[in-house]
Amino acid sequence: MRIPKPDSKDPRFYMVCTLFLFLMLAQFYLGFSQTRVQVTTGVITCVLLDFVLTWATTGAIRWPLSGLISGLSLGLLLDSNTRVIPFVLAGALSICSKYVVKFKGKHFFNPTNFGLAIILLMGIGTITPGYQWGGGTTALWIGVSMGGMILFKVRRMPLIAAFVGFFMVSALLRSLFFQESATLAFGFMTGAPFQLFTFFMLTDPRTTPASSRGQILFAAATVAMDMVLRIIRVPNTLFMSLFYVDCLVAAAAILGVSFSVYQWPGVETKPIAGDVPAGLSAPTVSSR
């Protein structure tokens, strides 16, 4: 059975290359705590499940680029000491969320964030600490130089600009009224987890609005949720805030207050040849 050649303009190729570079940097230069067995197991789990479930649900044979992105992301972000099971579980949750947690053909959760959030709620893993990236300067350079290029491919500039702007306002408010030091409030933005979340997770075209107005509102909701979670001292607020906002969007859609989510990219009623990424050409489908 022949696997069709994917579109050369697919932004997922660039994302895979960038995340792979990050992972090599983390493993061979920065000395991340994740073992190579953990990382490899997570990647294999995501790739195999993505390939099998795509074929089972659409009858199409495609390159499992989305699964590879999720696996590489988990290898960078998930920390579970030396346990391998959390990587298997996070990988399975991430990929299955696209095929199982759906309503009227639409899935609402960023796959990797969904898997991470469930692992965090279960208490069997945490997010890689920022200090492992060797300081804020390294993380900031990585985020701006690599992640910024992604924005032009997935067409989510208003989302990112609004998110960063709202987050700065949130940091200012927390430092003025909630006894959080300005260094901590603003310094978090230079950390690698923030950069990876902002450029590689929040920008998922399939689970974010297509319109500029919708992207700004989505960014505002995510930052507001993050601020509330920080005030009540919930750990890993950034990733949990997106998860809870996605839960609210899904609940609203089910109740009939859809916020036009069915106009967002990602509702597939039949296989789309070439798996063309959203915003690049018609027919559209997202990169995740």
PDB file of N, CA and C in Angstrom, residues 209 211-218:
ATOM      1  N   PRO A 209      -9.513  29.738  17.147  1.00  0.00           N
ATOM      2  CA  PRO A 209     -10.360  30.405  16.150  1.00  0.00           C
ATOM      3  C   PRO A 209      -9.575  30.820  14.915  1.00  0.00           C
ATOM      4  N   SER A 211     -10.649  33.509  12.970  1.00  0.00           N
ATOM      5  CA  SER A 211     -10.749  34.963  12.821  1.00  0.00           C
ATOM      6  C   SER A 211      -9.826  35.671  13.810  1.00  0.00           C
ATOM      7  N   SER A 212      -9.400  36.880  13.461  1.00  0.00           N
ATOM      8  CA  SER A 212      -8.528  37.666  14.348  1.00  0.00           C
ATOM      9  C   SER A 212      -9.241  37.986  15.657  1.00  0.00           C
ATOM     10  N   ARG A 213     -10.506  38.372  15.562  1.00  0.00           N
ATOM     11  CA  ARG A 213     -11.275  38.692  16.778  1.00  0.00           C
ATOM     12  C   ARG A 213     -11.376  37.470  17.680  1.00  0.00           C
ATOM     13  N   GLY A 214     -11.651  36.317  17.076  1.00  0.00           N
ATOM     14  CA  GLY A 214     -11.747  35.097  17.868  1.00  0.00           C
ATOM     15  C   GLY A 214     -10.430  34.741  18.528  1.00  0.00           C
ATOM     16  N   GLN A 215      -9.326  34.939  17.823  1.00  0.00           N
ATOM     17  CA  GLN A 215      -8.016  34.639  18.390  1.00  0.00           C
ATOM     18  C   GLN A 215      -7.712  35.537  19.585  1.00  0.00           C
ATOM     19  N   ILE A 216      -8.077  36.808  19.473  1.00  0.00           N
ATOM     20  CA  ILE A 216      -7.837  37.743  20.583  1.00  0.00           C
ATOM     21  C   ILE A 216      -8.658  37.345  21.804  1.00  0.00           C
ATOM     22  N   LEU A 217      -9.920  36.984  21.584  1.00  0.00           N
ATOM     23  CA  LEU A 217     -10.769  36.550  22.701  1.00  0.00           C
ATOM     24  C   LEU A 217     -10.250  35.254  23.321  1.00  0.00           C
ATOM     25  N   PHE A 218      -9.769  34.346  22.477  1.00  0.00           N
ATOM     26  CA  PHE A 218      -9.229  33.081  22.973  1.00  0.00           C
ATOM     27  C   PHE A 218      -7.985  33.344  23.822  1.00  0.00           C
TER      28      PHE A 218
END
